[in-house]
Coordinates of C-alpha atoms and ligand atoms in Angstrom, one line a residue:
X1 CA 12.4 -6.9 -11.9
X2 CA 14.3 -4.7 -9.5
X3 CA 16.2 -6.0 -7.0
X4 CA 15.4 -4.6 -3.5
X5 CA 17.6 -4.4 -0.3
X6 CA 16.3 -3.6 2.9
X7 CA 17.5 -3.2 6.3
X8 CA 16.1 -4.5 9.8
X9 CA 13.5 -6.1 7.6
X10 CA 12.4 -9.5 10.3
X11 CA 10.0 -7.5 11.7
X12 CA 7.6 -4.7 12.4
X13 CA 7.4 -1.7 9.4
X14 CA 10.5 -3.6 7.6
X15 CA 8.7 -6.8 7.4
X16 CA 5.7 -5.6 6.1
X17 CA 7.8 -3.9 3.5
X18 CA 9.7 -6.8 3.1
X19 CA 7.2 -9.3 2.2
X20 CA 4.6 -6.8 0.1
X21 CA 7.3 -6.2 -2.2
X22 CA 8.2 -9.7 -2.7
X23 CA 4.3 -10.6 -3.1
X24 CA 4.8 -7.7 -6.0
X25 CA 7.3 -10.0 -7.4
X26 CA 10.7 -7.8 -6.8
X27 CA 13.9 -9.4 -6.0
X28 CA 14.2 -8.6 -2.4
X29 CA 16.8 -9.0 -0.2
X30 CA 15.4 -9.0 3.5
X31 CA 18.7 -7.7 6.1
X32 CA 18.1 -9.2 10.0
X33 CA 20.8 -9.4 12.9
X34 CA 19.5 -11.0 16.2
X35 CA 15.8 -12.3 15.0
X36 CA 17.1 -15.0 12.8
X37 CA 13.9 -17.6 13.6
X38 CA 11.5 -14.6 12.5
X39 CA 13.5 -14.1 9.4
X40 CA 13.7 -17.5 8.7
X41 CA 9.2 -17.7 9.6
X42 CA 8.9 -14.8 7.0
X43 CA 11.0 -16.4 4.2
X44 CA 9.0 -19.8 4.6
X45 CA 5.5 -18.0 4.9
X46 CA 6.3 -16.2 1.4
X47 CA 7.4 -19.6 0.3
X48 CA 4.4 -21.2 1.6
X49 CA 2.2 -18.5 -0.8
X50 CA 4.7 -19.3 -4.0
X51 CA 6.7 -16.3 -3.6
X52 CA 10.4 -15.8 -2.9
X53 CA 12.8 -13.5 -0.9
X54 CA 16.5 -13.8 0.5
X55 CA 17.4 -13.0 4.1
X56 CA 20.9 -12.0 4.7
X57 CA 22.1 -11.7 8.3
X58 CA 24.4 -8.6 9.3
X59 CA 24.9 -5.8 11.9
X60 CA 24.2 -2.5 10.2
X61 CA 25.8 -0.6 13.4
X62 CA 28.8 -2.2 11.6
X63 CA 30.2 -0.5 8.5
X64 CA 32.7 -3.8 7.4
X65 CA 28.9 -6.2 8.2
X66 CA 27.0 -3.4 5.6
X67 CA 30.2 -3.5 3.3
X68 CA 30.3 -7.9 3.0
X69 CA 26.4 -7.9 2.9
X70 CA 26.3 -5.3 -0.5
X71 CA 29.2 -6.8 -2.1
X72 CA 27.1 -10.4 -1.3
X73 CA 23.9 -9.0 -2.7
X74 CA 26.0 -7.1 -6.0
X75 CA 28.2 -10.5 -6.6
X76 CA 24.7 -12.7 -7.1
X77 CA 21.9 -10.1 -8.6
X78 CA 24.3 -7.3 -10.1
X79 CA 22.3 -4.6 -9.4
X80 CA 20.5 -3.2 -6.5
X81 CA 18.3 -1.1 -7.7
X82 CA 16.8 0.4 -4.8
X83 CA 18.2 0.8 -0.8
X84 CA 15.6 0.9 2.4
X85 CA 17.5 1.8 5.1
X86 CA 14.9 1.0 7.8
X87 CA 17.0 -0.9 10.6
X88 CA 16.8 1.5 14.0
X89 CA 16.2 1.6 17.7
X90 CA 14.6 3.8 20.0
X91 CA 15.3 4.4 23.7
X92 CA 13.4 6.6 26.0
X93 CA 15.4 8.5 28.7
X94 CA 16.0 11.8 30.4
X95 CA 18.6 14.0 28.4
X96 CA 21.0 14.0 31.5
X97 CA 20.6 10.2 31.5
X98 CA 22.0 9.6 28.0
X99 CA 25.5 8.3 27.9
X100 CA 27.9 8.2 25.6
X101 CA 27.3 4.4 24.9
X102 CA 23.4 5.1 24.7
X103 CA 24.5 7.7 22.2
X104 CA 27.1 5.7 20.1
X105 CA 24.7 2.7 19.5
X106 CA 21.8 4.8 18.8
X107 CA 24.0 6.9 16.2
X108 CA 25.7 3.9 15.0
X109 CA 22.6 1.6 14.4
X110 CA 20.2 4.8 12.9
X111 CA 22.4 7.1 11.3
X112 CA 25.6 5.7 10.4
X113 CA 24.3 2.6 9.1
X114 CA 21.9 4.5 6.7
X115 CA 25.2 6.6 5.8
X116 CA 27.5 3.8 4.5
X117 CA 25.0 1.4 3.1
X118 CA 24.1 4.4 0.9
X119 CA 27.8 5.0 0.4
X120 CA 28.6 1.1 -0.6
X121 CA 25.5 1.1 -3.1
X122 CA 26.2 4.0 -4.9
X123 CA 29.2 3.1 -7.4
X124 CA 26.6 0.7 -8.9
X125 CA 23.7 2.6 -9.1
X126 CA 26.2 5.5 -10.0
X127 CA 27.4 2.8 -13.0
X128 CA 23.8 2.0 -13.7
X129 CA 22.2 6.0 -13.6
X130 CA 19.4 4.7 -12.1
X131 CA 18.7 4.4 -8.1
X132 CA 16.5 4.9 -5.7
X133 CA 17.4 5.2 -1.8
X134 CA 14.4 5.4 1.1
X135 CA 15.7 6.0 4.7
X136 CA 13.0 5.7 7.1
X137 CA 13.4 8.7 9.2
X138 CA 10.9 9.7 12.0
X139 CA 9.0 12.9 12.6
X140 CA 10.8 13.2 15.8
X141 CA 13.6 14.2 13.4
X142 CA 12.0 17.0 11.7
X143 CA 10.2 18.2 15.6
X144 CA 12.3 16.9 18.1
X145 CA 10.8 14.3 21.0
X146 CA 11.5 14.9 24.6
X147 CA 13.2 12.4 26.2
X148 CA 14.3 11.2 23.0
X149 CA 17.0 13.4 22.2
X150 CA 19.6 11.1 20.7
X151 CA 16.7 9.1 18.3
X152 CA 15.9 13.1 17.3
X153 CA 19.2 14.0 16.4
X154 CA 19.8 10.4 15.0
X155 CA 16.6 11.2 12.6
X156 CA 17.2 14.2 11.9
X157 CA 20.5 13.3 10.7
X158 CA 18.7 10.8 8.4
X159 CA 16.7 13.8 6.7
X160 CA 20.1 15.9 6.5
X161 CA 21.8 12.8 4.9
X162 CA 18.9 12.6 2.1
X163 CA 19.0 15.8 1.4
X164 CA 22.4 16.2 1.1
X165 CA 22.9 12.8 -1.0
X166 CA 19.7 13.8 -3.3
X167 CA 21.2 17.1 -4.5
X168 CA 24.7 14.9 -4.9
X169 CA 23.1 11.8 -6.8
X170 CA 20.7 13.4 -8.8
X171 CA 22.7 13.7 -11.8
X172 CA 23.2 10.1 -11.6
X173 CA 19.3 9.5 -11.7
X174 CA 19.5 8.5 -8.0
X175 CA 16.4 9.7 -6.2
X176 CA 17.0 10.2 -2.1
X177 CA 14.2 10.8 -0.1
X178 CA 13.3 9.9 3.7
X179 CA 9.5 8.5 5.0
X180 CA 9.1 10.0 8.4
X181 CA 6.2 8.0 9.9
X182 CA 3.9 9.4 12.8
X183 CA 3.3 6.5 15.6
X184 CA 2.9 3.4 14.1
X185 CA 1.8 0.1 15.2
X186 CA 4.5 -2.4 15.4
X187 CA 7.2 -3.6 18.7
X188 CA 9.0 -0.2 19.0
X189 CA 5.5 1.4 20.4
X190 CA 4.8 -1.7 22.8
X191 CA 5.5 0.0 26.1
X192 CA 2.4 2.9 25.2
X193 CA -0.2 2.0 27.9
X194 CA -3.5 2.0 26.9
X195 CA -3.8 5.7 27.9
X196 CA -0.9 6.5 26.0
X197 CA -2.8 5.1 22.8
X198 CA -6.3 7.1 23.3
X199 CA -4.2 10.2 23.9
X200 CA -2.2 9.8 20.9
X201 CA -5.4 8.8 18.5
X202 CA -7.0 11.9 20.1
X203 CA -4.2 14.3 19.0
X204 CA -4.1 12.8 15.6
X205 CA -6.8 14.2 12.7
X206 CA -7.4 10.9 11.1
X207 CA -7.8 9.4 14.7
X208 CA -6.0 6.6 14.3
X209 CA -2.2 5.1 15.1
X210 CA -0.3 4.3 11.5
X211 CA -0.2 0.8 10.7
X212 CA 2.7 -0.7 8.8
X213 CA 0.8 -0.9 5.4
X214 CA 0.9 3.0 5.8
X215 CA 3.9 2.9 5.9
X216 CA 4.8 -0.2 2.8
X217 CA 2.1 2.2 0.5
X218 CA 4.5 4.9 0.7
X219 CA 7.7 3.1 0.0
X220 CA 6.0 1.7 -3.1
X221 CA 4.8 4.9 -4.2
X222 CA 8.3 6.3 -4.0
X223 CA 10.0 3.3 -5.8
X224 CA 7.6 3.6 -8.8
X225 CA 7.7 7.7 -8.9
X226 CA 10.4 9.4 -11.0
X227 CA 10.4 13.0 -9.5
X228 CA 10.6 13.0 -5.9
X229 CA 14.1 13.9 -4.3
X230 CA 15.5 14.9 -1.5
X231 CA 11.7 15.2 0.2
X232 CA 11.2 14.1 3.9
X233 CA 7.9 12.7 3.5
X234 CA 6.0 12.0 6.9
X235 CA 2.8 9.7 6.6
X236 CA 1.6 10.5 10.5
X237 CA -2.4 11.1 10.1
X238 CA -1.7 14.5 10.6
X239 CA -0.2 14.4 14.1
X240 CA 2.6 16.5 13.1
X241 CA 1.8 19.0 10.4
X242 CA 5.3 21.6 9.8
Ligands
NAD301 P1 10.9 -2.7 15.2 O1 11.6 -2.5 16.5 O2 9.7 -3.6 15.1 O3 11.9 -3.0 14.0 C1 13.2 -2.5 13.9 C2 14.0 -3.5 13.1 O4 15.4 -3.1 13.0 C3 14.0 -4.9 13.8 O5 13.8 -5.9 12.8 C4 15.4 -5.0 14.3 O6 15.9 -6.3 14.4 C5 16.2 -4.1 13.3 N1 17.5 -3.8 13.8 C6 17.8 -3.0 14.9 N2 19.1 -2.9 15.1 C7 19.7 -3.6 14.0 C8 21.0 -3.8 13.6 N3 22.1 -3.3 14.3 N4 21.3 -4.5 12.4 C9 20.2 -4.9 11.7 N5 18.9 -4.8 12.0 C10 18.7 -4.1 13.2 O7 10.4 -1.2 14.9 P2 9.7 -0.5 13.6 O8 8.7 0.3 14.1 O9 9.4 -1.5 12.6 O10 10.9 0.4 13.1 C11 11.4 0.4 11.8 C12 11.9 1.8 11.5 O11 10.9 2.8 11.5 C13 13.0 2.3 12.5 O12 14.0 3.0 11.8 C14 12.2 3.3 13.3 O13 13.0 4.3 13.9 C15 11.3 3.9 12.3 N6 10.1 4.5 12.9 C16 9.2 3.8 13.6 C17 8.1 4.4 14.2 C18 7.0 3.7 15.0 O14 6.2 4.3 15.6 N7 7.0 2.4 15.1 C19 7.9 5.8 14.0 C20 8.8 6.5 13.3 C21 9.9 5.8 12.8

């Protein structure tokens, strides 16, 4: 079976991602930082059910923690067959707010993390001509969000990175590609009021927020397709249509 790493994965769109694969019966490898009691809850619920999954602590906004946590995960499985780079943050402010340590930890913890964990798994999926790298992206990074201009450019650094890495990798059999959700129900929406919510589900066709499983289907369509490259695909009930 293949063996799966994935970032940020203790809660939210990571966790459902997380423990769906596992319940599939992949080897998955499920990255925290801070949340290590909700890491720990979701490896013991899968246990509970029969199923297994690792959980690996480590800073992705820190190249030498992304480094130590791929050399961990090739020294025990061998492989890693596929890469979800799903760790992130998001922070509302004016433009002329935004400082340059807003900026550095947003870049740091969305974008370069995504960037070197690629880079460290590549020699073995290189090795292995077979790969398969998701970075969750967002559609602010293929439309831009106001008051959100350093997670835009973070994102759409994201879609730049899989494009640029799919046309690299492909040769290799390494397939890149980027899932750019609409708004989706997990702890980075909690601050939309009520309002917020029936304005969104209004401006959306299929009239609804995402939910993480929207989110999971996609990432196991992507693992089990052989085509797909360098796409940015954005499952967002139709609230952005480019
Ligand atoms: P979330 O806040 O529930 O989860 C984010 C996860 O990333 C958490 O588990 C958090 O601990 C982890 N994380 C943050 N910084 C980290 C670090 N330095 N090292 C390791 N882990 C770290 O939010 P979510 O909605 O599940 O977000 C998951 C991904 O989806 C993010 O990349 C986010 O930008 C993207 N996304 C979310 C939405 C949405 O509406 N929820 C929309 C578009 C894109």
């Amino acid at each position: 079976m293949k063996t799966i790493l994935i970032t940020g994965a203790s809660r939210g769109i990571g966790r459902e991602i997380a423990i769906n694969l596992a319940k599939e019966g992949y080897k998955v490898i499920a990255n925290y930082n801070k949340s290590e009691k909700e890491a720990l809850k979701l490896q013991k619920e899968l246990q509970s059910e029969g199923f297994s999954i690792e959980i690996y602590k480590a800073d992705v906004s820190k190249t030498e923690e992304i480094k130590q946590m791929v050399e961990y995960v090739l020294n025990k499985y061998k492989n890693i067959d596929v890469l979800i780079n799903n760790a992130g943050i998001s922070d509302t402010k004016l433009f002329t707010d935004i400082t340059e340590e807003d900026w550095d930890k947003m870049i740091n913890t969305n974008l370069k993390s995504a960037f070197f964990a690629s880079q460290s798994v590549a020699s073995n999926m290189i090795h292995n001509k077979n790969g398969c790298i998701i970075n969750i992206s967002s559609v602010y990074g293929m439309v831009g969000g106001a008051c959100e201009v350093h997670y835009s450019v973070s994102k759409a650094g994201i879609d730049g990175l899989t494009k640029a890495l799919a046309k690299e990798l492909g040769p290799s059999n390494i397939r890149v590609n980027s899932i750019a959700p609409g708004a989706i129900n997990t702890d980075m929406n909690k601050n939309l009021t009520k309002e917020d919510i029936e304005e969104l589900k209004k401006e959306t066709p299929l009239g609804r927020m995402g939910e993480t499983k929207d989110i999971y289907k996609c990432v196991k369509w992507l693992i089990e397709d052989e085509y797909t490259t360098g796409q940015v695909i954005s499952p967002n009930g139709g609230w952005v249509i480019v």
